[in-house]
């Protein structure tokens, strides 16, 4: 199975700052079948990005995804108060689907 | 509005079985693949299983393969997860989720999620 490793584990930033989250895959994801999710405490996850760089329906444009192969990035250009949450990457290149362990974006 | 309502969770002893259900509404159930994803208390997300629109494509995470079975009932607009030989490490909140892409032949990525049903495996 494809193992996804996210870094950093925790990112401490202030509102208005830029957040850069990384996701590395143990094998090449050749079709860019990589998605990003946001999860807030007590809530179900929300899909942000699919296909490595396509925003899901209704997702604000401050969220962007990039990368290819084994290295992928989620960027939040200007953090809003509601963006402080845990973020997960998910690969759908192969079965079984696998998630990264998550990156927590916390208020500094 | 898409609604996914899970049920069937509870406290169960190791080695026993449990069947989770997910009632879907607000969309054409036949048009979407479905998934089960779980989250242990305080831990990250784990993809458990996926099933295509036609049920022809099914997959499981290695940690449940041979113990869990996913299925769907088109007449009841429902998704199921039969869980056998439960282990303590299966304790988690189990989410039912609809796929993002309609009409595809496979299962892809979870999009719309229910609120989950809690399974606790303990003696």
Tab-separated table of N, CA and C in Angstrom, chain A residues 1 35 37 39 42-47 49-50 55-57 88 90 92 95-101, chain B residues 35 37 39 43-47 59-62 65 95 100-101 106-111 113-115:
chain	number	residue	atom	x	y	z
A	1	UNK	N	0.829	-1.183	0.000
A	1	UNK	CA	0.000	0.000	0.000
A	1	UNK	C	0.878	1.253	0.000
A	35	UNK	N	-5.778	13.881	-2.596
A	35	UNK	CA	-6.800	14.792	-2.092
A	35	UNK	C	-6.389	15.330	-0.726
A	37	UNK	N	-8.081	17.064	2.953
A	37	UNK	CA	-9.264	17.242	3.782
A	37	UNK	C	-8.927	18.129	4.973
A	39	UNK	N	-10.388	18.865	8.932
A	39	UNK	CA	-11.282	18.384	9.987
A	39	UNK	C	-11.163	19.266	11.216
A	42	UNK	N	-14.807	17.602	16.586
A	42	UNK	CA	-16.209	17.217	16.684
A	42	UNK	C	-16.967	17.223	15.376
A	43	UNK	N	-16.265	17.444	14.268
A	43	UNK	CA	-16.919	17.494	12.964
A	43	UNK	C	-16.360	16.427	12.032
A	44	UNK	N	-17.170	16.085	11.038
A	44	UNK	CA	-16.687	15.202	9.981
A	44	UNK	C	-15.701	15.960	9.094
A	45	UNK	N	-14.833	15.246	8.410
A	45	UNK	CA	-13.896	15.914	7.493
A	45	UNK	C	-14.629	16.590	6.335
A	46	UNK	N	-13.926	17.564	5.743
A	46	UNK	CA	-14.441	18.273	4.567
A	46	UNK	C	-13.411	18.163	3.454
A	47	UNK	N	-13.855	17.778	2.281
A	47	UNK	CA	-12.960	17.678	1.134
A	47	UNK	C	-12.604	19.073	0.637
A	49	UNK	N	-9.459	19.575	-1.680
A	49	UNK	CA	-8.725	19.485	-2.942
A	49	UNK	C	-8.769	18.047	-3.452
A	50	UNK	N	-8.976	17.883	-4.757
A	50	UNK	CA	-8.818	16.568	-5.384
A	50	UNK	C	-7.927	16.715	-6.610
A	55	UNK	N	-9.793	22.505	-6.662
A	55	UNK	CA	-10.604	22.753	-5.476
A	55	UNK	C	-11.961	22.078	-5.602
A	56	UNK	N	-12.403	21.478	-4.494
A	56	UNK	CA	-13.735	20.875	-4.461
A	56	UNK	C	-14.787	21.983	-4.469
A	57	UNK	N	-16.002	21.595	-4.732
A	57	UNK	CA	-17.107	22.544	-4.825
A	57	UNK	C	-17.226	23.392	-3.565
A	88	UNK	N	-5.592	16.523	6.405
A	88	UNK	CA	-5.146	15.195	6.002
A	88	UNK	C	-5.023	15.122	4.479
A	90	UNK	N	-4.924	12.296	1.265
A	90	UNK	CA	-5.437	10.962	0.937
A	90	UNK	C	-5.031	10.639	-0.481
A	92	UNK	N	-5.628	8.283	-3.862
A	92	UNK	CA	-6.571	7.371	-4.486
A	92	UNK	C	-5.997	6.836	-5.808
A	95	UNK	N	-5.603	1.033	-4.504
A	95	UNK	CA	-6.294	0.498	-3.329
A	95	UNK	C	-5.298	-0.311	-2.511
A	96	UNK	N	-5.427	-0.261	-1.177
A	96	UNK	CA	-6.433	0.513	-0.462
A	96	UNK	C	-6.099	1.997	-0.435
A	97	UNK	N	-7.134	2.820	-0.392
A	97	UNK	CA	-6.898	4.247	-0.168
A	97	UNK	C	-6.193	4.403	1.178
A	98	UNK	N	-5.335	5.411	1.286
A	98	UNK	CA	-4.634	5.648	2.546
A	98	UNK	C	-4.563	7.143	2.826
A	99	UNK	N	-4.681	7.470	4.118
A	99	UNK	CA	-4.562	8.845	4.587
A	99	UNK	C	-3.168	9.064	5.175
A	100	UNK	N	-2.715	10.311	5.137
A	100	UNK	CA	-1.583	10.700	5.947
A	100	UNK	C	-2.013	10.810	7.398
A	101	UNK	N	-1.043	11.018	8.289
A	101	UNK	CA	-1.338	11.046	9.721
A	101	UNK	C	-1.891	12.389	10.182
B	35	UNK	N	-18.156	4.866	0.766
B	35	UNK	CA	-16.975	4.504	1.554
B	35	UNK	C	-17.345	4.381	3.036
B	37	UNK	N	-15.045	5.086	6.519
B	37	UNK	CA	-13.793	5.629	7.063
B	37	UNK	C	-13.939	5.640	8.582
B	39	UNK	N	-12.190	6.566	12.641
B	39	UNK	CA	-11.286	7.429	13.399
B	39	UNK	C	-11.302	7.002	14.862
B	43	UNK	N	-7.285	10.115	17.345
B	43	UNK	CA	-6.349	9.699	16.301
B	43	UNK	C	-6.764	10.221	14.932
B	44	UNK	N	-6.015	9.810	13.889
B	44	UNK	CA	-6.287	10.274	12.542
B	44	UNK	C	-7.325	9.432	11.814
B	45	UNK	N	-7.541	9.803	10.559
B	45	UNK	CA	-8.521	9.112	9.731
B	45	UNK	C	-7.925	7.850	9.125
B	46	UNK	N	-8.747	6.808	9.036
B	46	UNK	CA	-8.334	5.559	8.385
B	46	UNK	C	-9.422	5.152	7.394
B	47	UNK	N	-9.066	5.002	6.141
B	47	UNK	CA	-9.999	4.484	5.152
B	47	UNK	C	-10.193	2.995	5.403
B	59	UNK	N	-13.081	-2.790	-2.184
B	59	UNK	CA	-11.737	-2.925	-1.618
B	59	UNK	C	-11.786	-2.663	-0.122
B	60	UNK	N	-10.783	-3.185	0.554
B	60	UNK	CA	-10.677	-3.058	2.006
B	60	UNK	C	-9.263	-2.665	2.390
B	61	UNK	N	-9.161	-1.990	3.515
B	61	UNK	CA	-7.857	-1.769	4.116
B	61	UNK	C	-7.312	-3.103	4.601
B	62	UNK	N	-6.008	-3.226	4.606
B	62	UNK	CA	-5.398	-4.498	5.009
B	62	UNK	C	-5.802	-4.897	6.422
B	65	UNK	N	-9.272	-6.631	6.132
B	65	UNK	CA	-9.511	-7.609	5.077
B	65	UNK	C	-9.732	-8.993	5.669
B	95	UNK	N	-17.417	6.440	10.011
B	95	UNK	CA	-18.135	7.344	9.130
B	95	UNK	C	-18.518	6.632	7.836
B	100	UNK	N	-17.082	11.592	-4.248
B	100	UNK	CA	-17.148	12.930	-4.834
B	100	UNK	C	-17.639	12.894	-6.274
B	101	UNK	N	-17.245	11.843	-7.017
B	101	UNK	CA	-17.499	11.800	-8.457
B	101	UNK	C	-18.739	10.966	-8.766
B	106	UNK	N	-15.898	3.246	-10.608
B	106	UNK	CA	-15.026	2.785	-9.522
B	106	UNK	C	-15.397	3.538	-8.252
B	107	UNK	N	-14.575	3.432	-7.218
B	107	UNK	CA	-14.739	4.273	-6.029
B	107	UNK	C	-13.500	5.152	-5.985
B	108	UNK	N	-13.652	6.391	-5.549
B	108	UNK	CA	-12.558	7.336	-5.664
B	108	UNK	C	-12.235	7.953	-4.314
B	109	UNK	N	-12.921	9.039	-3.949
B	109	UNK	CA	-12.622	9.719	-2.696
B	109	UNK	C	-13.903	10.075	-1.947
B	110	UNK	N	-13.869	9.960	-0.600
B	110	UNK	CA	-15.041	10.375	0.183
B	110	UNK	C	-15.257	11.876	0.066
B	111	UNK	N	-16.530	12.277	0.025
B	111	UNK	CA	-16.852	13.691	-0.063
B	111	UNK	C	-17.848	14.084	1.011
B	113	UNK	N	-20.085	13.361	4.194
B	113	UNK	CA	-19.917	12.444	5.316
B	113	UNK	C	-21.119	12.494	6.256
B	114	UNK	N	-21.379	11.363	6.925
B	114	UNK	CA	-22.323	11.364	8.018
B	114	UNK	C	-21.629	11.844	9.285
B	115	UNK	N	-22.322	11.741	10.409
B	115	UNK	CA	-21.748	12.143	11.687
B	115	UNK	C	-21.068	10.996	12.418
